[in-house]
PDB file of C-alpha atoms in Angstrom:
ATOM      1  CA  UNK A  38      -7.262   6.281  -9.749  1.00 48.00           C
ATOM      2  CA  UNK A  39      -6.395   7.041  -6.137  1.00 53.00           C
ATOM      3  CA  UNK A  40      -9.035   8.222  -3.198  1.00 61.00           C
ATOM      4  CA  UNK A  41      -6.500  10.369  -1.622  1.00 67.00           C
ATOM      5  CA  UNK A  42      -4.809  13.614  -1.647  1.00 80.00           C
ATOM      6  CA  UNK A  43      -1.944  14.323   1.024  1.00 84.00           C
ATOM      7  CA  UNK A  44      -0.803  17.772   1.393  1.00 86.00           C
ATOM      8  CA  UNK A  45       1.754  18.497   1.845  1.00 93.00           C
ATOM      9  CA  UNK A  46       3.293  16.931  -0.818  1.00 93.00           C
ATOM     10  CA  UNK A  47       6.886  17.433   0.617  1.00 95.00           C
ATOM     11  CA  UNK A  48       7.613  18.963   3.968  1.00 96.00           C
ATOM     12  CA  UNK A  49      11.519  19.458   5.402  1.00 97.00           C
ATOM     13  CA  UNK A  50      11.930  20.292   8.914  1.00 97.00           C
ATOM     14  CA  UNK A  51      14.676  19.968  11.643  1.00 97.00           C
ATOM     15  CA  UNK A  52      14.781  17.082  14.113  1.00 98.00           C
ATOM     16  CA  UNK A  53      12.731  17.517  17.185  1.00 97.00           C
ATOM     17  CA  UNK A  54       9.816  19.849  15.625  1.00 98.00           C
ATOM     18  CA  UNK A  55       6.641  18.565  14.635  1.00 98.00           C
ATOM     19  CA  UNK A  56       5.466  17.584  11.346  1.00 97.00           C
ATOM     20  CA  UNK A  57       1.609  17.413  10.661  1.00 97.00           C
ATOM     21  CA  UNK A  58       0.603  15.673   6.990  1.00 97.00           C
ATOM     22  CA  UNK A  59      -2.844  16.023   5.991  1.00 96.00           C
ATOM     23  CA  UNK A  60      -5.043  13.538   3.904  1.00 94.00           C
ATOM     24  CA  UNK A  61      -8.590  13.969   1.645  1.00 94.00           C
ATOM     25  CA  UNK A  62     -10.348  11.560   0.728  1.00 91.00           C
ATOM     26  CA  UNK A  63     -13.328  11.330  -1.901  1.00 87.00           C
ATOM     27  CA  UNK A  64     -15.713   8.360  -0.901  1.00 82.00           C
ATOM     28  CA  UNK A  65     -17.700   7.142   2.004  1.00 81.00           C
ATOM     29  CA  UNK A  66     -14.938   5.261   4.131  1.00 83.00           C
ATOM     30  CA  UNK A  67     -14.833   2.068   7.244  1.00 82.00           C
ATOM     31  CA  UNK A  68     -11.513   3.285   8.219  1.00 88.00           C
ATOM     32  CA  UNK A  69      -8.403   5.378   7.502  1.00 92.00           C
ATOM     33  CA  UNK A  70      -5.292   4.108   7.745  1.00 94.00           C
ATOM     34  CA  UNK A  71      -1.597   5.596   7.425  1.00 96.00           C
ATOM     35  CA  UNK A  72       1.894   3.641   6.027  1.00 96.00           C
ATOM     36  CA  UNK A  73       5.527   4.738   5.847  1.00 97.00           C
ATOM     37  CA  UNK A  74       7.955   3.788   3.310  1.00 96.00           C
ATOM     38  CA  UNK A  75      11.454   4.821   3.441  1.00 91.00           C
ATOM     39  CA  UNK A  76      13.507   4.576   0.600  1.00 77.00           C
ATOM     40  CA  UNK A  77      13.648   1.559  -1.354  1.00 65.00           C
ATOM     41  CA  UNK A  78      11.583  -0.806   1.497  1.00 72.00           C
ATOM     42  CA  UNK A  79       8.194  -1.794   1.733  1.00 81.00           C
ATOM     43  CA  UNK A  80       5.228  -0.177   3.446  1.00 93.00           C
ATOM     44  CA  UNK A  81       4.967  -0.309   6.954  1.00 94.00           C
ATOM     45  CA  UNK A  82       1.389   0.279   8.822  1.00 94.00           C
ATOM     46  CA  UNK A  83       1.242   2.927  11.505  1.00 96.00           C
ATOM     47  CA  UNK A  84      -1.887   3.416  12.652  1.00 95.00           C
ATOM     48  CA  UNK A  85      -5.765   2.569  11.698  1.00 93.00           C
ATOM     49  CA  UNK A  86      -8.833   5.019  12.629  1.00 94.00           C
ATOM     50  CA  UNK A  87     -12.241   3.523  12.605  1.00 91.00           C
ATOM     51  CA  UNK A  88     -14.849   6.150  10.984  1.00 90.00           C
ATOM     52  CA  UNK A  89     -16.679   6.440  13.841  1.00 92.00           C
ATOM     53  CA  UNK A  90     -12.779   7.730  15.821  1.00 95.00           C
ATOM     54  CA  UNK A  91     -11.919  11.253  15.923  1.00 97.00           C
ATOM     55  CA  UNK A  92      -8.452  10.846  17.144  1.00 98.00           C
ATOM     56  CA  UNK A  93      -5.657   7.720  18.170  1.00 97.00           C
ATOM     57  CA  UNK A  94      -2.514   8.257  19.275  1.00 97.00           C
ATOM     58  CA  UNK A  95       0.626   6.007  19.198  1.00 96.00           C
ATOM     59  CA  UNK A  96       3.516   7.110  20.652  1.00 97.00           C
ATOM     60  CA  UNK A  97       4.884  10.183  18.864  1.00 97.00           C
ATOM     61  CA  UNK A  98       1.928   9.748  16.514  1.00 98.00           C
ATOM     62  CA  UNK A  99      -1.644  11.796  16.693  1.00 98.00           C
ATOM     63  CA  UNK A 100      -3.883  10.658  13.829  1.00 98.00           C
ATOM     64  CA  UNK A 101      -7.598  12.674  13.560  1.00 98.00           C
ATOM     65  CA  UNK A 102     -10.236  12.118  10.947  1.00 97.00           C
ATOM     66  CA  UNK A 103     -13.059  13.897  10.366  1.00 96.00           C
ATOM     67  CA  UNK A 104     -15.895  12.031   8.162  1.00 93.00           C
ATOM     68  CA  UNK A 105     -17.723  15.283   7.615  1.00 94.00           C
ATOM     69  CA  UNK A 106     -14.945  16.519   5.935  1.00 94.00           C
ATOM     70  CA  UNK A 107     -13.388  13.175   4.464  1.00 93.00           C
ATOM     71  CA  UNK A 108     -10.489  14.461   5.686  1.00 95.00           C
ATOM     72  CA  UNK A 109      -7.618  13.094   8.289  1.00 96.00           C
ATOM     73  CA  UNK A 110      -3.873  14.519   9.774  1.00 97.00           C
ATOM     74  CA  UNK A 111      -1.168  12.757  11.042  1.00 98.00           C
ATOM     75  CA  UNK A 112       1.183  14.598  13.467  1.00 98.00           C
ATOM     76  CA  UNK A 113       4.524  13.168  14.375  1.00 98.00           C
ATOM     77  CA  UNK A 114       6.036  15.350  16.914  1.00 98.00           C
ATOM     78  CA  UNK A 115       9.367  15.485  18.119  1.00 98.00           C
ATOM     79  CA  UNK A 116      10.614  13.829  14.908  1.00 98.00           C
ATOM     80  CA  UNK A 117      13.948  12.628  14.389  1.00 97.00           C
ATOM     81  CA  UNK A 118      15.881  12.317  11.593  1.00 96.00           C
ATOM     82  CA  UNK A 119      14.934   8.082  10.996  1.00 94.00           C
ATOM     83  CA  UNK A 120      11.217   9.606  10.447  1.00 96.00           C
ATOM     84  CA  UNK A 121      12.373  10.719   7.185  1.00 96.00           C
ATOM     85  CA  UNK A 122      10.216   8.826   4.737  1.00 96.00           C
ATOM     86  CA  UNK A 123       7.179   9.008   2.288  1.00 96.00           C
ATOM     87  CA  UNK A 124       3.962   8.903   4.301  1.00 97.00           C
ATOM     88  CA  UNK A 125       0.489   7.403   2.927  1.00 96.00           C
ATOM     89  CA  UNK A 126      -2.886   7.771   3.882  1.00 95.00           C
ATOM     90  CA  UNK A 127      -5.262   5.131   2.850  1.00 93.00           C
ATOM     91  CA  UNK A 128      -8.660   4.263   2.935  1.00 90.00           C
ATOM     92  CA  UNK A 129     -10.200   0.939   2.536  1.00 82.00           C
ATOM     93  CA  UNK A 130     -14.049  -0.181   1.017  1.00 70.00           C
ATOM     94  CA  UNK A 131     -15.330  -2.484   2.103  1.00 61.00           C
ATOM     95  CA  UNK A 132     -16.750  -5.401  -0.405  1.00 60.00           C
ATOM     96  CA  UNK A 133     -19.596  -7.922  -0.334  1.00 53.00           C
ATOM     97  CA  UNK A 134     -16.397 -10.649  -0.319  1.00 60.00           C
ATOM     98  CA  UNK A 135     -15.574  -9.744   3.411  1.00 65.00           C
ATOM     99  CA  UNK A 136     -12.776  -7.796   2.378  1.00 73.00           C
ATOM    100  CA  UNK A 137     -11.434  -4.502   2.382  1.00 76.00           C
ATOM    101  CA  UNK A 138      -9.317  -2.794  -0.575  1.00 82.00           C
ATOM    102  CA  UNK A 139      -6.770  -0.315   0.426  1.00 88.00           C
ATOM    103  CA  UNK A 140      -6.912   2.555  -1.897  1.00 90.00           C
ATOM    104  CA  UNK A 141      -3.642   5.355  -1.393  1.00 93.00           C
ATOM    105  CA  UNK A 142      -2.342   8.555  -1.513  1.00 91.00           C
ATOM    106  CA  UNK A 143       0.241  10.053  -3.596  1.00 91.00           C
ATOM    107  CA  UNK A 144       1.958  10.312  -0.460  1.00 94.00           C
ATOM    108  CA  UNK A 145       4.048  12.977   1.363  1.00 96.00           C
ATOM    109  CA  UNK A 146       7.374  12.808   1.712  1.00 95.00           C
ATOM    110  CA  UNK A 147       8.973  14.128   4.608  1.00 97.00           C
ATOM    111  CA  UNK A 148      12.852  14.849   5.385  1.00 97.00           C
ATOM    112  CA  UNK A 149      13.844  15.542   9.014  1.00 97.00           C
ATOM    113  CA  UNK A 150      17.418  17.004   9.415  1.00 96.00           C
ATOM    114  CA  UNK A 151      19.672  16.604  12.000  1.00 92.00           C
TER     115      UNK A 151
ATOM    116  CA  UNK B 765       8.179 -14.809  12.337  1.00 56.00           C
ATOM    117  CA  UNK B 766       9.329 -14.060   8.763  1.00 82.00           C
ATOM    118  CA  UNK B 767       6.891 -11.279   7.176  1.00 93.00           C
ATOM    119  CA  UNK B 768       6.098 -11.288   3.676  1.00 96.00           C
ATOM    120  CA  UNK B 769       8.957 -11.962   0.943  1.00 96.00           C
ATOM    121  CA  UNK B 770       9.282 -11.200  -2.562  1.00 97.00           C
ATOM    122  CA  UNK B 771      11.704 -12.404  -5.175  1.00 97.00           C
ATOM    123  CA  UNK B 772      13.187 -11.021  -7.207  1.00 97.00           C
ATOM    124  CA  UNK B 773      13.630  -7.703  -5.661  1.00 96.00           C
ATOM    125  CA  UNK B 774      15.082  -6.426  -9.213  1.00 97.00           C
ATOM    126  CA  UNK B 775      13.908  -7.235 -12.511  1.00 98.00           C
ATOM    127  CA  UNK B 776      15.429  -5.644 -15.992  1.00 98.00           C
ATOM    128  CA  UNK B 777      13.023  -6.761 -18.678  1.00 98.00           C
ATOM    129  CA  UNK B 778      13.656  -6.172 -22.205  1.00 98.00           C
ATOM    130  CA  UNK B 779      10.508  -4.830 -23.955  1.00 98.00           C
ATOM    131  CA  UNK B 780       8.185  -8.121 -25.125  1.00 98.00           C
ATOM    132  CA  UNK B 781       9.514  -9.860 -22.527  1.00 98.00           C
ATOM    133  CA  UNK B 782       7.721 -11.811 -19.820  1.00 98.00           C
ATOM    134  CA  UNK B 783       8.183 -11.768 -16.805  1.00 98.00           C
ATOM    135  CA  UNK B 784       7.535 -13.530 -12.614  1.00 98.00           C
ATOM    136  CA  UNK B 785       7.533 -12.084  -9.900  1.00 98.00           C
ATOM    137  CA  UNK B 786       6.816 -13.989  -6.859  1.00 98.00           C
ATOM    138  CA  UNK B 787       5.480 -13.094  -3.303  1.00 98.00           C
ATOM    139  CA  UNK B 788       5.458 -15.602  -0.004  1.00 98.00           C
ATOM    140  CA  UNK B 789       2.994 -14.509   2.261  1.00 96.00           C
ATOM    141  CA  UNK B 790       3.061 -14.703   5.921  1.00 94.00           C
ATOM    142  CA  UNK B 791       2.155 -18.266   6.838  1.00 93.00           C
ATOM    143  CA  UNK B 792      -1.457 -18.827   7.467  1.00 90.00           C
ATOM    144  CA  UNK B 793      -2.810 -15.355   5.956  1.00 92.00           C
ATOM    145  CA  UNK B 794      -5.800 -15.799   4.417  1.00 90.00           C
ATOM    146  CA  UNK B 795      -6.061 -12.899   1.938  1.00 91.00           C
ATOM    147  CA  UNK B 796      -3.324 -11.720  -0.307  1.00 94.00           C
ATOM    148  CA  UNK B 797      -2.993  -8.755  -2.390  1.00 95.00           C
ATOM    149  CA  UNK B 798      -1.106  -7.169  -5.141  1.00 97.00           C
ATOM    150  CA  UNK B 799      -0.657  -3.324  -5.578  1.00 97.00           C
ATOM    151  CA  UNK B 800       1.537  -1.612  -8.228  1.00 97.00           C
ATOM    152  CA  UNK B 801       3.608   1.788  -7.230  1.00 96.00           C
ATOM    153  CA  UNK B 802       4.787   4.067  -9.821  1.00 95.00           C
ATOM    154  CA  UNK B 803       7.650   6.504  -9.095  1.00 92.00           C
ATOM    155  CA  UNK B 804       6.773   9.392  -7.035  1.00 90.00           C
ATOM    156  CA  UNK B 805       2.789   7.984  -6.769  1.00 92.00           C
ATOM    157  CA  UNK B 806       0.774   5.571  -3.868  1.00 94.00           C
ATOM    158  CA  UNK B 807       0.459   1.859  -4.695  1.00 95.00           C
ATOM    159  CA  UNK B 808      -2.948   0.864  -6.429  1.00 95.00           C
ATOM    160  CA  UNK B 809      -4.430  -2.288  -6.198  1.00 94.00           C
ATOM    161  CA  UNK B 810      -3.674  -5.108  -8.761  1.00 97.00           C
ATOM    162  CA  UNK B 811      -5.765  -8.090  -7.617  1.00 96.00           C
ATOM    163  CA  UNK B 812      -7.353  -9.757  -4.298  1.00 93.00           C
ATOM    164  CA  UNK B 813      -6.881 -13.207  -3.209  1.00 94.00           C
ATOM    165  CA  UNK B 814      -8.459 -15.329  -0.772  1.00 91.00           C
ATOM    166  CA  UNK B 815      -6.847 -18.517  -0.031  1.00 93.00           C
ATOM    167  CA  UNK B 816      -6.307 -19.621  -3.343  1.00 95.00           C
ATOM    168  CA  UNK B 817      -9.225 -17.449  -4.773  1.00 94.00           C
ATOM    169  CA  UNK B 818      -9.214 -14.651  -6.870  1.00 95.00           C
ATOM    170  CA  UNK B 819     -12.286 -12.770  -5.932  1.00 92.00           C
ATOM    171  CA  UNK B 820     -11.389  -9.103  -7.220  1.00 92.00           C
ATOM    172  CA  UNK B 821      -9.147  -8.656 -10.310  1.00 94.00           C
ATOM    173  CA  UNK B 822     -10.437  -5.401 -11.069  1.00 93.00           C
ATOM    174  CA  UNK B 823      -7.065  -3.170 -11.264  1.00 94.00           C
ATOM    175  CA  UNK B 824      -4.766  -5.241 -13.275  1.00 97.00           C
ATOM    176  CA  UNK B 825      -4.050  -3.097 -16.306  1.00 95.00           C
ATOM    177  CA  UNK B 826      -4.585  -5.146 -19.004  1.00 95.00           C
ATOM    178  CA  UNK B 827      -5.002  -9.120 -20.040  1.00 96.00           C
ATOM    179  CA  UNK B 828      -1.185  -9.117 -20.032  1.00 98.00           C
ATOM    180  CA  UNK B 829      -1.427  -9.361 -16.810  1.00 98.00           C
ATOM    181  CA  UNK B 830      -2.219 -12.219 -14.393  1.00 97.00           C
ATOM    182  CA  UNK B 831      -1.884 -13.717 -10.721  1.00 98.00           C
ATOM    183  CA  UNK B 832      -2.025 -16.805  -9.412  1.00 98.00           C
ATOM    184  CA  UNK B 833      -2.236 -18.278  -6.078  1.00 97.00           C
ATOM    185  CA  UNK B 834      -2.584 -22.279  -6.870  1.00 96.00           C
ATOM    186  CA  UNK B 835      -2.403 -24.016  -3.553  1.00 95.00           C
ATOM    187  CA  UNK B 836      -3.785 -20.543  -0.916  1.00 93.00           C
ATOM    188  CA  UNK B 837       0.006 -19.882   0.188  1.00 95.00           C
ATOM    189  CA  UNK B 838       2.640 -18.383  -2.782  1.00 98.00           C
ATOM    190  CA  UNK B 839       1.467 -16.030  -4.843  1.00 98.00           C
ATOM    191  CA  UNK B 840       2.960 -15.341  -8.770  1.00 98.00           C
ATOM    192  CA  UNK B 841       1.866 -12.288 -11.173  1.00 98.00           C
ATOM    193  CA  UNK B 842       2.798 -12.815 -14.163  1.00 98.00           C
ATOM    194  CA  UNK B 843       3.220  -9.876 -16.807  1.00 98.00           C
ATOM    195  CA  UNK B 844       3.362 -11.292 -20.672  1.00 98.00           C
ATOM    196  CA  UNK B 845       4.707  -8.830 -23.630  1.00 98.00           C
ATOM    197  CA  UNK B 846       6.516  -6.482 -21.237  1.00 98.00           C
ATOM    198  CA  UNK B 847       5.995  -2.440 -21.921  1.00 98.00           C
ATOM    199  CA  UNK B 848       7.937   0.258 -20.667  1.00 97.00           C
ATOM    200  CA  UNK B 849       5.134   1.712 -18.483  1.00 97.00           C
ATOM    201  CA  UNK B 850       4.786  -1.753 -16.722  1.00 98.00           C
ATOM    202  CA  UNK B 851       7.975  -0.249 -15.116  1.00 98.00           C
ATOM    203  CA  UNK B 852       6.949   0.094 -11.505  1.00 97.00           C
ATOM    204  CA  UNK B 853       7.412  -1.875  -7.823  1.00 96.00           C
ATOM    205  CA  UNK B 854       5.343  -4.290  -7.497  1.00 97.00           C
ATOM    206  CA  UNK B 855       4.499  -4.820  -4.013  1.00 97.00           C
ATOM    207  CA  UNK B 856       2.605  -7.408  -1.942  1.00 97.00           C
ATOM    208  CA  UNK B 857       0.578  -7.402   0.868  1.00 95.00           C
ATOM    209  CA  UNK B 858      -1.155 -10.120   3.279  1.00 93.00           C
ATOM    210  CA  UNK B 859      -3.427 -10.017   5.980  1.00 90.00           C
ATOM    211  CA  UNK B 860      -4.026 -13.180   8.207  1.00 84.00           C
ATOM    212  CA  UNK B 861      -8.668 -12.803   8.703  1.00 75.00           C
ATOM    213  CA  UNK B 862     -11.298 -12.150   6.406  1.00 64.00           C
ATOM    214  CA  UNK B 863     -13.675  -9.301   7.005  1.00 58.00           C
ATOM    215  CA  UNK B 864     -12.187  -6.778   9.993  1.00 58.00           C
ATOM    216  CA  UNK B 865     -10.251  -4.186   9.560  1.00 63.00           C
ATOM    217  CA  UNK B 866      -6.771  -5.213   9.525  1.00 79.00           C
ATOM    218  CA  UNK B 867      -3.390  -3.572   8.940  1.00 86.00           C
ATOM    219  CA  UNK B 868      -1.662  -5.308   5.768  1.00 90.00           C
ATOM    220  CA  UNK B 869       1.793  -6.664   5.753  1.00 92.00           C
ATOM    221  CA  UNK B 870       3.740  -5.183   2.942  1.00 95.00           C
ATOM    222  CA  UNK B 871       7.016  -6.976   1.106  1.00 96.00           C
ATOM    223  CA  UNK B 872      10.242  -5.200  -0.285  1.00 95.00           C
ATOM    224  CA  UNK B 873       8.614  -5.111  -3.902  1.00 96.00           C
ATOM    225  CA  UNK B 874      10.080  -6.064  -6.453  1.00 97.00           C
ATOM    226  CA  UNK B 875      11.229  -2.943  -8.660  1.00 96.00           C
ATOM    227  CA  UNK B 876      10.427  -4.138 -12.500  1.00 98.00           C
ATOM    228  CA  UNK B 877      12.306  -1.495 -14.848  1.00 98.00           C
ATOM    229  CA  UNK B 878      11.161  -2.380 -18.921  1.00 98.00           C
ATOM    230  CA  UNK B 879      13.918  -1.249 -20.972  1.00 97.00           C
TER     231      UNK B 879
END
């Protein structure tokens, strides 16, 4: 079963506007992180919040999470048509092995045209 | 340096079959993981490694499933007696410490269609 819910599940927008991607989440969490996956390729990691972060940027990214909430956003802004790709929120637990399981999102897929 | 690889990227299984599918980690990761992604859905977790460990086989589906990781480096998940929803990419992730929170390196997949 998956932790996460992003909504939107699709979103379509013209290059250069912004594009903002929520993410819910079910459990207690150590950190939030987001992936992109464009068509037929592998996940890619774009940013990690700690729970005890309200906000990270990187680059044209904003990420917030709010633990009270279990709930976190990813803005891209001034997005470009190469942004176009499914984007995943993820959350990881930690276990007693000194690891941490990623647990996903469906996923929203965004399409930026030029 | 080379990130994580996967072979083969493509597999057409007939139903019954079994099938490899085999995933090189970064050199000198420590911890290894499998995830399965159905069409349209997020990747769910398959099976932990660490080193040549399996510590957390908790999401593979059923005993026709299994993963290996003999020596700590290559990884192999085998699926016996193929079904049509085993159809999925399989992807592959590594991460090179135990413990923190790290991002994890994902492969291609490989894209396993049962027919």
């Amino acid at each position: 079963s998956q932790q996460g819910e992003e909504d939107p599940q699709a979103l379509s927008i013209q290059e250069g506007e912004n594009a903002t991607m929520n993410c819910s989440y079910k459990t207690s969490i150590n950190n939030l992180q987001w992936y992109r996956q464009n068509s037929g390729r592998g996940l890619v990691h774009l940013i990690l919040i700690r729970s005890n972060e309200r906000e990270k940027h990187s680059g044209r990214l904003r990420v917030t999470l709010d633990t009270s909430k279990k709930s976190s956003s990813l803005l891209i802004t001034a997005s470009r048509a190469a942004d176009t790709a499914s984007y995943f929120c993820a959350t990881d637990e930690r276990f007693s092995g000194g690891y941490n399981k990623l647990i996903f999102g469906a996923g929203t897929r965004l399409a930026v045209h030029p | 340096g080379a990130g994580v690889s996967q072979s083969p990227r493509y597999k057409v299984a007939k139903r019954g079959q079994d099938v490899a599918l085999r995933c090189d980690p970064i050199s000198g990761h420590v911890s290894l993981f499998w995830y399965q992604q159905a069409l349209g859905q997020g990747p769910e977790f398959l099976t932990y490694f660490q080193n040549e460990a399996q510590l957390d086989k908790s999401g593979l589906p059923s005993d026709r499933f299994f993963a290996e990781r003999p020596e700590g480096s290559v990884s192999t998940l085998k699926i016996q007696r193929t079904q049509q929803e085993d159809s999925a990419v399989y992807l592959c992730a590594s991460i090179p410490q135990l413990g923190l929170a790290y991002e994890q390196y994902f492969g291609p997949g490989t894209r396993l269609t049962v027919t």
